[in-house]
Short mmCIF file of C-alpha atoms in Angstrom, two decimals:
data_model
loop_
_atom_site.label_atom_id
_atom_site.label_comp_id
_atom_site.label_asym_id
_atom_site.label_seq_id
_atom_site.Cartn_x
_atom_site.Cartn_y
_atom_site.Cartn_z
CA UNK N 1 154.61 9.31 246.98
CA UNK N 2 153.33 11.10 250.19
CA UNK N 3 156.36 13.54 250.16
CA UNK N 4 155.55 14.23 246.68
CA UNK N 5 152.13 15.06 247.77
CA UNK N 6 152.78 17.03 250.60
CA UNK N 7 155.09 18.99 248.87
CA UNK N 8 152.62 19.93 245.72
CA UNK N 9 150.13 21.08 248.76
CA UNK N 10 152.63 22.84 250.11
CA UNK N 11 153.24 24.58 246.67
CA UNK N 12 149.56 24.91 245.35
CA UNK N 13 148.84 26.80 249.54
CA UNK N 14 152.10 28.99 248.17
CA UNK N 15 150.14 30.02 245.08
CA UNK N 16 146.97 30.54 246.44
CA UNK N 17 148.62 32.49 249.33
CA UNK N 18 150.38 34.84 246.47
CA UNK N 19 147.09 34.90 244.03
CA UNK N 20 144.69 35.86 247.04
CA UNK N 21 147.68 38.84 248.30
CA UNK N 22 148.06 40.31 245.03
CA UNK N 23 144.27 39.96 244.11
CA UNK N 24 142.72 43.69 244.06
CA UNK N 25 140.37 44.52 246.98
CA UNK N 26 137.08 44.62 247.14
CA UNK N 27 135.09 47.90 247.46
CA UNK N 28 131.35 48.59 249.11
CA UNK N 29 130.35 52.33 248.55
CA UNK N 30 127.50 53.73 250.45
CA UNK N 31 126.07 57.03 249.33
CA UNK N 32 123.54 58.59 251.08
CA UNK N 33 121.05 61.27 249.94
CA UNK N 34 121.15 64.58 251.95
CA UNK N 35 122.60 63.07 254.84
CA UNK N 36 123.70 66.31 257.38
CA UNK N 37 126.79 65.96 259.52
CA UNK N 38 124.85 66.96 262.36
CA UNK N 39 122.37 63.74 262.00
CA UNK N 40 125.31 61.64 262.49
CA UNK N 41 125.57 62.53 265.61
CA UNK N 42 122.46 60.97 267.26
CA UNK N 43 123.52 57.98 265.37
CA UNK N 44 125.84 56.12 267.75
CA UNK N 45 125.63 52.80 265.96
CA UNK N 46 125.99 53.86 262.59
CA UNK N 47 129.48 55.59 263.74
CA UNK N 48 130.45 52.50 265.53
CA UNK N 49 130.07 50.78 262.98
CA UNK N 50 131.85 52.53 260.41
CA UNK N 51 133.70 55.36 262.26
CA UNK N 52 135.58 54.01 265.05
CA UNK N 53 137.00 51.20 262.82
CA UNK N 54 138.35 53.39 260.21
CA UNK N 55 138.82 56.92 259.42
CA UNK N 56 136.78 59.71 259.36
CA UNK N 57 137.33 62.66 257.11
CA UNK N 58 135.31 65.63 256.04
CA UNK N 59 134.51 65.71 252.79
CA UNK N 60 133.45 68.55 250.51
CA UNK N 61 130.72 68.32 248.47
CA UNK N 62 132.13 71.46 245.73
CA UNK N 63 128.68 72.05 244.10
CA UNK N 64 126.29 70.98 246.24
CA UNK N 65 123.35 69.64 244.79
CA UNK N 66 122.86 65.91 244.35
CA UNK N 67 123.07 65.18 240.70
CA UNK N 68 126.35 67.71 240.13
CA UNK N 69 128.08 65.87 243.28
CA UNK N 70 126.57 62.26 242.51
CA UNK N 71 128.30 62.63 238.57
CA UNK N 72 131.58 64.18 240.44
CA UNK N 73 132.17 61.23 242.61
CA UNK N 74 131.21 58.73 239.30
CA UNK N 75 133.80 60.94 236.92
CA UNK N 76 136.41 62.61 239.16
CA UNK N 77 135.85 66.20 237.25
CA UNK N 78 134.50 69.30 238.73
CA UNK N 79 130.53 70.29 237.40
CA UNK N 80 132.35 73.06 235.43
CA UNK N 81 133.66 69.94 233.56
CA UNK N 82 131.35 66.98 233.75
CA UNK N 83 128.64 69.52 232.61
CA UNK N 84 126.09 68.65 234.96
CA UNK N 85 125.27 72.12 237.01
CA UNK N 86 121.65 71.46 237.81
CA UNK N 87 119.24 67.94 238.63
CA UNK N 88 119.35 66.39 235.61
CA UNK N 89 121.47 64.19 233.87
CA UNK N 90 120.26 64.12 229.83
CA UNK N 91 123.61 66.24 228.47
CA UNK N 92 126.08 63.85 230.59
CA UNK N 93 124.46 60.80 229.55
CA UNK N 94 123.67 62.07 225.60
CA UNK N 95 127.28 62.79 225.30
CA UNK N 96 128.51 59.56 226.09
CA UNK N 97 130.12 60.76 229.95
CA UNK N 98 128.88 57.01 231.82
CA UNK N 99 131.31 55.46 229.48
CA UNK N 100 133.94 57.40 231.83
CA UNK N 101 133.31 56.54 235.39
CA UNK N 102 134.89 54.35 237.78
CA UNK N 103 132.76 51.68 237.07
CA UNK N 104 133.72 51.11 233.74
CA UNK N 105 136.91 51.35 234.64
CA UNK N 106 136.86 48.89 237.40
CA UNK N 107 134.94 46.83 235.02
CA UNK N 108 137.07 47.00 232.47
CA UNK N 109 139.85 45.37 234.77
CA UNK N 110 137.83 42.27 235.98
CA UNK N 111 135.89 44.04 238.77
CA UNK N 112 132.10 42.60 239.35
CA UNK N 113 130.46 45.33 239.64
CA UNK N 114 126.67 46.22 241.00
CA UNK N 115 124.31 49.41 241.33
CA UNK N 116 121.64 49.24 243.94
CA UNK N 117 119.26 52.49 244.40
CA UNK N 118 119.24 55.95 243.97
CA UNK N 119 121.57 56.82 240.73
CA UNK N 120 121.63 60.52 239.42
CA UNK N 121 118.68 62.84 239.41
CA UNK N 122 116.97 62.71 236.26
CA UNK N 123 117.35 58.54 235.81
CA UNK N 124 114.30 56.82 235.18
CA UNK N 125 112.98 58.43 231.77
CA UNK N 126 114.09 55.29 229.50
CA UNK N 127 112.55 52.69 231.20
CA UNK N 128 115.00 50.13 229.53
CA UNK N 129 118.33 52.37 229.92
CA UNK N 130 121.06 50.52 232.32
CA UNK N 131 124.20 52.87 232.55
CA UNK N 132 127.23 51.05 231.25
CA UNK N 133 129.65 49.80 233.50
CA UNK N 134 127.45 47.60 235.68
CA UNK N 135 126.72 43.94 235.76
CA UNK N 136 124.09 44.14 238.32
CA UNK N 137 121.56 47.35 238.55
CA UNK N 138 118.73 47.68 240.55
CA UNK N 139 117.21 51.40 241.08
CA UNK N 140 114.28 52.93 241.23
CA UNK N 141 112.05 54.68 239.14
CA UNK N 142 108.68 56.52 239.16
CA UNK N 143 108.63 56.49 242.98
CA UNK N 144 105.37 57.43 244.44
CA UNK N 145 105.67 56.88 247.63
CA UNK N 146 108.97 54.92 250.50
CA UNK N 147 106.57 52.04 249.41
CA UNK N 148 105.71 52.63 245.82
CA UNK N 149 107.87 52.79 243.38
CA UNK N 150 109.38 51.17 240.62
CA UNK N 151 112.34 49.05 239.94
CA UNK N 152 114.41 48.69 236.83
CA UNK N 153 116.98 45.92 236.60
CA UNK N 154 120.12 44.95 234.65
CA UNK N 155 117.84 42.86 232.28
CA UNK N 156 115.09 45.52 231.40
CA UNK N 157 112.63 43.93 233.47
CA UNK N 158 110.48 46.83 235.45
CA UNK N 159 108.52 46.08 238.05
CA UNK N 160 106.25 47.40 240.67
CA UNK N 161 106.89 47.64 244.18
CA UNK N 162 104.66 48.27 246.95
CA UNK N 163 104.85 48.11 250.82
CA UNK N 164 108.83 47.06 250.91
CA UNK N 165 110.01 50.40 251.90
CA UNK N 166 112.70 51.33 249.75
CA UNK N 167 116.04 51.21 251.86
CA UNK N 168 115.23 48.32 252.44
CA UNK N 169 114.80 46.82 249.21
CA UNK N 170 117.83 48.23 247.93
CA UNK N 171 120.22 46.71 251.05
CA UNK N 172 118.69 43.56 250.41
CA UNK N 173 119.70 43.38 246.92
CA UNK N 174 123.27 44.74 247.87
CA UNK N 175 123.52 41.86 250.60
CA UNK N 176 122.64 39.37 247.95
CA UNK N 177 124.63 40.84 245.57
CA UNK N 178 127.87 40.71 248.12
CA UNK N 179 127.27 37.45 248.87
CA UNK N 180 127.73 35.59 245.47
CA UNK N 181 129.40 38.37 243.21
CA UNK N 182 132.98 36.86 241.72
CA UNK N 183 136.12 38.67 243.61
CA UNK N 184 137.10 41.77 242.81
CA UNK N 185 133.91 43.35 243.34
CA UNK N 186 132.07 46.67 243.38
CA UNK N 187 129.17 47.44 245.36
CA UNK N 188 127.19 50.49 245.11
CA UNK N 189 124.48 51.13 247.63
CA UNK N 190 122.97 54.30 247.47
CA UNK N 191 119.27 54.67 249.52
CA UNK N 192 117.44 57.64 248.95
CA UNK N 193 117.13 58.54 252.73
CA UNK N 194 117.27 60.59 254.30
CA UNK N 195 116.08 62.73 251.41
CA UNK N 196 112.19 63.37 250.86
CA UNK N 197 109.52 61.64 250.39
CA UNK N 198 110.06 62.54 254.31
CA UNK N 199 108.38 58.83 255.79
CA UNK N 200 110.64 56.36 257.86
CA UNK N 201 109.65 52.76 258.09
CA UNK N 202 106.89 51.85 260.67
CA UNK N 203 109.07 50.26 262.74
CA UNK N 204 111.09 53.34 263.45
CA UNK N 205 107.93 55.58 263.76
CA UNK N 206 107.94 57.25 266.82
CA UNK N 207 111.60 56.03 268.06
CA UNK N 208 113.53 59.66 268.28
CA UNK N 209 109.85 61.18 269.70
CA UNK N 210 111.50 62.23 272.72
CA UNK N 211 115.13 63.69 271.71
CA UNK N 212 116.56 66.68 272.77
CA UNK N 213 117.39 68.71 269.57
CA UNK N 214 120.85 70.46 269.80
CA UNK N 215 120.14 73.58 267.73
CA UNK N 216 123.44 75.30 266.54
CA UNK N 217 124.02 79.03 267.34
CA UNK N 218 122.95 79.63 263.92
CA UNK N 219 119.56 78.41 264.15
CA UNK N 220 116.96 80.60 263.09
CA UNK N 221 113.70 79.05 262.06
CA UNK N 222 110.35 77.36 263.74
CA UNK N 223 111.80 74.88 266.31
CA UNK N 224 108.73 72.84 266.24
CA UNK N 225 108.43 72.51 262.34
CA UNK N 226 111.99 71.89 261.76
CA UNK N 227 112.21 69.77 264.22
CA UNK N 228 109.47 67.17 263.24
CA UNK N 229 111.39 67.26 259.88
CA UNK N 230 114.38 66.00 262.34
CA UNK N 231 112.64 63.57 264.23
CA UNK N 232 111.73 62.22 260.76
CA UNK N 233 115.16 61.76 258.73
CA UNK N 234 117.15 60.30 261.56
CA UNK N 235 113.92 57.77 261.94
CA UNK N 236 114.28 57.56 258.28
CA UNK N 237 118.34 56.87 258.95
CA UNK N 238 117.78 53.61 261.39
CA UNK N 239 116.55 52.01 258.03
CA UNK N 240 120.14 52.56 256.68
CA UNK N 241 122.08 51.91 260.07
CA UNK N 242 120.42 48.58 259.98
CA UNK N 243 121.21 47.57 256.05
CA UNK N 244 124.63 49.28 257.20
CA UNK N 245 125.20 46.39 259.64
CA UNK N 246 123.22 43.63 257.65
CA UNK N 247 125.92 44.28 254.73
CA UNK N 248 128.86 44.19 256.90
CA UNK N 249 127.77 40.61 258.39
CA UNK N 250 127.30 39.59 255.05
CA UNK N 251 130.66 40.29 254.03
CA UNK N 252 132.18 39.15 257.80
CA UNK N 253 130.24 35.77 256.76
CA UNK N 254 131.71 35.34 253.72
CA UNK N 255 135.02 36.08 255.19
CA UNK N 256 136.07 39.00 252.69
CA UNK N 257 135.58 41.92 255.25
CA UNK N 258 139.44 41.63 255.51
CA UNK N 259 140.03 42.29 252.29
CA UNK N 260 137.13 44.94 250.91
CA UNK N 261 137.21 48.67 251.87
CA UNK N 262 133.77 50.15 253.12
CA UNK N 263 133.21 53.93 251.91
CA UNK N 264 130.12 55.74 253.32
CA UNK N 265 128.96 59.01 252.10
CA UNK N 266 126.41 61.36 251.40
CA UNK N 267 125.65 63.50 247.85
CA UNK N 268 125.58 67.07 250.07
CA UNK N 269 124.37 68.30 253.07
CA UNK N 270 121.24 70.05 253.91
CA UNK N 271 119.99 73.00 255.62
CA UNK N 272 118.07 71.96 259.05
CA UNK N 273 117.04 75.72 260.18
CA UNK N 274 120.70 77.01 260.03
CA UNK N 275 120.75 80.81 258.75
CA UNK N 276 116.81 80.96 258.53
CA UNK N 277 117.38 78.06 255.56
CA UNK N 278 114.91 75.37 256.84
CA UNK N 279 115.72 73.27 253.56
CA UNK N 280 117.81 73.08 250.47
CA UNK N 281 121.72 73.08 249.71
CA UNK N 282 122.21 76.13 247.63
CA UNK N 283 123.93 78.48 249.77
CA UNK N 284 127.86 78.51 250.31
CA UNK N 285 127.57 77.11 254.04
CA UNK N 286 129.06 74.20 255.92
CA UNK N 287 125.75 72.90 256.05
CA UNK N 288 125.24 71.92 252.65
CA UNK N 289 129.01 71.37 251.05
CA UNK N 290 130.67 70.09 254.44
CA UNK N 291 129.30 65.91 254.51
CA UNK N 292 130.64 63.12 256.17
CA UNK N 293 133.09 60.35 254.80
CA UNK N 294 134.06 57.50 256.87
CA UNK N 295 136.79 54.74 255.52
CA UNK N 296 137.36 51.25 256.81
CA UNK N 297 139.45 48.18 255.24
CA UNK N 298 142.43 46.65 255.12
CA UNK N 299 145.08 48.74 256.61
CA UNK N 300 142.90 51.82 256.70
CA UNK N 301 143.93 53.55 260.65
CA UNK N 302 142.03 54.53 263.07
CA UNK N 303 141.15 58.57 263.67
CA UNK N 304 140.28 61.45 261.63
CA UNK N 305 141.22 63.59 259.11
CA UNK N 306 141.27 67.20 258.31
CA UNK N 307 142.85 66.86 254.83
CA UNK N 308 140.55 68.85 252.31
CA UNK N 309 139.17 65.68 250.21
CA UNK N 310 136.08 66.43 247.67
CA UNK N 311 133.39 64.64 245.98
CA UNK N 312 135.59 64.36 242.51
CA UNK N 313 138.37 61.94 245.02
CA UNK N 314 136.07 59.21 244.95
CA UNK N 315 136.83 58.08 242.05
CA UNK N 316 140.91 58.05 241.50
CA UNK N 317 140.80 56.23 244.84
CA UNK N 318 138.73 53.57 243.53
CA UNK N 319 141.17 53.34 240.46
CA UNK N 320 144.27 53.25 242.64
CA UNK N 321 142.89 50.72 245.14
CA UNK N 322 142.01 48.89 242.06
CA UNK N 323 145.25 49.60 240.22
CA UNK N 324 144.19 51.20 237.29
CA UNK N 325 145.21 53.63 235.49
CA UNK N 326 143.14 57.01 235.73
CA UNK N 327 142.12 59.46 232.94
CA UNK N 328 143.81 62.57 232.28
CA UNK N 329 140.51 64.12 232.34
CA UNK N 330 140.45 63.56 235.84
CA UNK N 331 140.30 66.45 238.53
CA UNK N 332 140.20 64.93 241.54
CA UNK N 333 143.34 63.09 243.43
CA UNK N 334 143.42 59.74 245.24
CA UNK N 335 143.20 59.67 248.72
CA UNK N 336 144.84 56.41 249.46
CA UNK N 337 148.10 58.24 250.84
CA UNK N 338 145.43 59.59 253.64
CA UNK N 339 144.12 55.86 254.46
CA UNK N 340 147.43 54.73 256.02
CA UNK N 341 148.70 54.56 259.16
CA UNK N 342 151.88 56.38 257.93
CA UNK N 343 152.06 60.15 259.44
CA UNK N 344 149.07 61.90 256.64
CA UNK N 345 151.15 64.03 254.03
CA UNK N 346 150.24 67.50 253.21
CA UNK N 347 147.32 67.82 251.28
CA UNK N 348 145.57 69.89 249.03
CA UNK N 349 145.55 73.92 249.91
CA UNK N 350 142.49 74.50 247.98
CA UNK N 351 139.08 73.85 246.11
CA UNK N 352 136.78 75.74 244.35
CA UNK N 353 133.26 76.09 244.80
CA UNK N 354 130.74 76.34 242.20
CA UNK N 355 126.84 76.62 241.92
CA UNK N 356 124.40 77.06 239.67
CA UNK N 357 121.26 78.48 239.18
CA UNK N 358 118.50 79.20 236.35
CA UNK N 359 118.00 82.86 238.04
CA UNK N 360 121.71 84.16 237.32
CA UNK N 361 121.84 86.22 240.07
CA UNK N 362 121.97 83.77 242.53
CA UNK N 363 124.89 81.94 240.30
CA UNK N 364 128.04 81.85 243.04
CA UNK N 365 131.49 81.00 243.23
CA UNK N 366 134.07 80.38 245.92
CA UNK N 367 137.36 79.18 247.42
CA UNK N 368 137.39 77.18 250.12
CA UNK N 369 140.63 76.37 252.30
CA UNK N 370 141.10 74.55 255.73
CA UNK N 371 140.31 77.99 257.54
CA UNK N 372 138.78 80.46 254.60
CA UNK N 373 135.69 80.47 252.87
CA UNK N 374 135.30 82.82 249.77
CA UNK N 375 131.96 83.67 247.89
CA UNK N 376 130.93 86.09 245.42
CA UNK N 377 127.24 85.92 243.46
CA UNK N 378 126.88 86.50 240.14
CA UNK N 379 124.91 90.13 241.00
CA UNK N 380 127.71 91.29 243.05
CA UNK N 381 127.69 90.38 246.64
CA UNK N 382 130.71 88.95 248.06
CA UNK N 383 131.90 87.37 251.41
CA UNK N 384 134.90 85.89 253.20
CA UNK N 385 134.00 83.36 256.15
CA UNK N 386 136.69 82.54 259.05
CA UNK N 387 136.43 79.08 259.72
CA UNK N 388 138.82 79.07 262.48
CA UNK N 389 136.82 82.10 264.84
CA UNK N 390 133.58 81.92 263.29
CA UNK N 391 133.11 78.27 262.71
CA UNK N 392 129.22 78.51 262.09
CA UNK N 393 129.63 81.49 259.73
CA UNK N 394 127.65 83.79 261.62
CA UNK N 395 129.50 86.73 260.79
CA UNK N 396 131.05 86.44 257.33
CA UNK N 397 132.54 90.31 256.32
CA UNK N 398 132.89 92.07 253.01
CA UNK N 399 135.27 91.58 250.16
CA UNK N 400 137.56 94.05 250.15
CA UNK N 401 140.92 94.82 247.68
CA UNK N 402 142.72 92.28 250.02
CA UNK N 403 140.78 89.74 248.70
CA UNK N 404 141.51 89.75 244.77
CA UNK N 405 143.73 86.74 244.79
CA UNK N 406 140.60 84.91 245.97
CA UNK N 407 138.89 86.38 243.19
CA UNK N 408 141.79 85.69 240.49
CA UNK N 409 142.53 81.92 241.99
CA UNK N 410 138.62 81.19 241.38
CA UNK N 411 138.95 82.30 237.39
CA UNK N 412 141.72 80.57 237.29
CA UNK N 413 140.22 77.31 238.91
CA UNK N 414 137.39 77.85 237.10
CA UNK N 415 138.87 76.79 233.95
CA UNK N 416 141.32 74.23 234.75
CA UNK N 417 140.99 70.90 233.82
CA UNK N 418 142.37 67.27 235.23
CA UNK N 419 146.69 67.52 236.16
CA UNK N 420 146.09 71.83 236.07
CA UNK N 421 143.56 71.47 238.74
CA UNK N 422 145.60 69.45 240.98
CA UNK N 423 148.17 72.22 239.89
CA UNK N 424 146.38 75.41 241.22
CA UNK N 425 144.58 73.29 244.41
CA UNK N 426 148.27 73.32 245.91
CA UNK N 427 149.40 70.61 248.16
CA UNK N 428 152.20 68.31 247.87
CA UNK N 429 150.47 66.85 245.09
CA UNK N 430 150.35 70.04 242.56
CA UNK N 431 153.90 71.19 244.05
CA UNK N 432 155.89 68.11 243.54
CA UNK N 433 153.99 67.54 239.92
CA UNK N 434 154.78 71.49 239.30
CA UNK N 435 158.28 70.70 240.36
CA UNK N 436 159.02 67.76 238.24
CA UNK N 437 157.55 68.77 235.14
CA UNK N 438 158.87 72.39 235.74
CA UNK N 439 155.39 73.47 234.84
CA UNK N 440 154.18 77.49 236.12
CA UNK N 441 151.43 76.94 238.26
CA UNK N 442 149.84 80.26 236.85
CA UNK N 443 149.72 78.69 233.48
CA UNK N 444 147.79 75.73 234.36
CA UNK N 445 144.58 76.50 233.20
CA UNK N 446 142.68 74.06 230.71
CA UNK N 447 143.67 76.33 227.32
CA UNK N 448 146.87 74.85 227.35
CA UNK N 449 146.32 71.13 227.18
CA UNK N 450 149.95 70.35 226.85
CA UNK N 451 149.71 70.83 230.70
CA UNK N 452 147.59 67.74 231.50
CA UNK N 453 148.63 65.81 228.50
CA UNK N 454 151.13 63.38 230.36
CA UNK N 455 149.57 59.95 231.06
CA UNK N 456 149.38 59.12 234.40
CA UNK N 457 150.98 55.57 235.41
CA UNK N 458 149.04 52.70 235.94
CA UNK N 459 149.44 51.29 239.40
CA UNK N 460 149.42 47.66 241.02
CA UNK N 461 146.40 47.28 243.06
CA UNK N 462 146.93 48.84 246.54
CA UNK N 463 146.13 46.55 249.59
CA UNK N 464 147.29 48.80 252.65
CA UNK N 465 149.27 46.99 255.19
CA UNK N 466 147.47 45.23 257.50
CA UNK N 467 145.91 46.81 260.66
CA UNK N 468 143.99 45.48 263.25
CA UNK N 469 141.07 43.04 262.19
CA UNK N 470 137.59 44.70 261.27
CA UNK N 471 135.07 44.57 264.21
#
């Protein structure tokens, strides 16, 4: 009787072993607002955290403004597809583009899935609306001030919220959210810092009062004026290192750190003062497309990255950590092969770079490549930056007749659409695909559909072998 009870222990440990190995991971996504690369760096704890336990790439934000980049990271399509070249979000959501995001397709396999703050610029006018593909939403609406605002929830329920500063409110209701939600799960935490309104918490008032700005040769604006505005978002930022590290005890706690992968982003950069630009993101500098990503989880190694990755890769690396299949409609690539300790693989060669703007003459477009950045306005002007000598684009030089396969690559990638833009970004990705389907790379544009119309395979759910444990 005892053997015979040992023995179906013995088996029912087996099973449970197998069950929890081939269950899919979990996955927390932070996503910042505005967040500059050059904040991170008087942020010690925040890269500890996240950073040294993982990898860190550098991500490219390909339209840079936070509701085109926000709906390229939910779809995995460039703006010129998703449709969304501006800061609102009424033609993606009237024609039915939320049903296609990576939360409804992580829901759609089992994931329990959550949405806690900021979601795309222009949210908020039906006061009822919850996005499909969530089980749990919390974000804010009419927000007056960090400690006024609104909240809508996953039941309709609005209410009114007043001296909780925001960050805060939304980590909280991430934390509880990790703590109970059914395995596999999906967390989305995206605080509206350290975007405007421009007011940290008051316990962080006054803490960064006596840093030593490191202004970049490219600085050109009022020292003392940007500068406050400095002070302010990296005071703004401890709000977010601390739900950072609240969220990663909650998960340690749980014990399911092991086994979820931590993403932590920003929408697009910002302009701090660089070029004489003392604010906004429109321009075709590092400053506002260049952000930081930084990966940890299971198997994930340690270092960095200089592969090309882009907003639209967010979301076929969700799918393929998850296992499931992703759309042909689907630009972006998975960046899983990147997350292993495994020598990285050559990457993509290319992306384009688009922008928009309701005064068509400053409408631009570009190429950017591990060492070139190409840009030509609407109106005419047109420049090549060389990232390799001129690193803060100080002294960008003419187009000239040497440069029309940068022009001809950007119609081209214009147009393309999900396999066909993997096709003409290059890589090992678009060459072995062009390779095996014996498919002419020039042809891959999105008028010939036959070119993307192969279905891509449906994968198990990826759990990257094992590397040291999470700190």
């Amino acid at each position: 009787m005892i053997r015979r009870l040992l023995a179906a222990a013995l088996l029912l440990l087996v099973v449970s072993t197998t069950a929890a190995a081939q269950q899919p991971p979990n996955i927390l996504f932070i996503l910042t607002d505005d967040l500059s690369p050059r904040l991170m760096s008087y942020l010690p704890r925040l890269r500890e955290m996240l950073a040294e336990p993982g990898l860190e790439l550098g991500m490219v934000a390909t339209t840079p403004v936070c509701a085109p980049s926000r709906v390229s990271m939910l779809t995995g399509q460039y703006a010129h597809n998703h449709g969304i070249t501006g800061n609102f979000l009424k033609p993606f959501h009237a024609r039915g583009g939320e049903y296609e995001t990576f939360a409804t397709w992580l829901q759609r396999a089992g994931y329990t899935t959550g949405y806690f703050g900021k979601y795309v610029n222009g949210y908020g006018g039906n006061l009822s609306y919850v996005p499909p593909g969530w089980d749990r939403w919390t974000s804010g609406i009419r927000m007056l001030h960090r400690a006024d605002y609104h909240v809508l929830r996953e039941n309709g329920e609005v209410s009114h919220v007043q001296r909780v500063y925001d960050v805060d409110l939304f980590a909280i209701e991430t934390a509880r959210f990790l703590a109970s939600a059914p395995e596999p799960f999906l967390a989305v935490w995206a605080p509206l810092a350290p975007h405007g309104p421009f007011a940290s918490a008051k316990r962080h008032r006054g803490r960064f009062d006596d840093l030593e700005i490191k202004w970049p040769p490219s600085f050109s604006a009022d020292r003392d004026e940007v500068g406050k505005l400095v002070r302010t978002r990296l005071e703004m930022m401890l709000a977010v290192e601390e739900g950072v590290e609240m969220l990663l005890d909650v998960l340690r706690e749980r014990g399911v750190l092991d086994r979820t992968y931590v993403f932590f982003t920003t929408d697009n950069g910002v302009f701090m003062g660089e070029h004489g630009l003392d604010a906004g993101k429109g321009q075709p500098y590092e400053e506002a497309s260049r952000i930081p990503l930084y990966v940890r989880g299971p198997g994930v190694r340690k270092g960095r990255s200089d592969a090309l990755v882009a907003s639209q890769d967010i979301a076929p690396t969700f799918a393929e950590l998850a296992g499931v299949p992703v759309p042909d409609s689907v630009d972006g690539r998975s960046m899983v092969p990147l997350l292993s300790a495994e020598p990285e693989m050559p990457w993509r060669d290319r992306l384009l770079l688009e922008f928009w703007a309701l005064q068509k003459h400053l409408v631009w477009k570009g190429l950017r490549t591990n060492d070139v950045k190409y840009a030509r306005w609407n109106d005419g002007p047109c420049m090549v930056f060389d990232l390799i000598r001129d690193p803060d684009e100080m002294h960008p030089r003419p187009c000239g007749p040497e440069d029309e396969v940068y022009a001809q690559t950007v119609k081209k990638m214009s147009r393309c659409r999900g396999r066909a833009c993997s096709l003409l970004e290059g890589g090992l990705v678009g060459s072995a695909a062009a390779l095996e389907q014996g498919l002419d790379v020039e042809r891959a544009v999105c008028a010939e559909p036959a070119l993307i119309a192969a279905p891509r395979a449906t994968r198990a759910p990826t759990l990257l072998p094992a590397a040291s444990p999470p700190s």
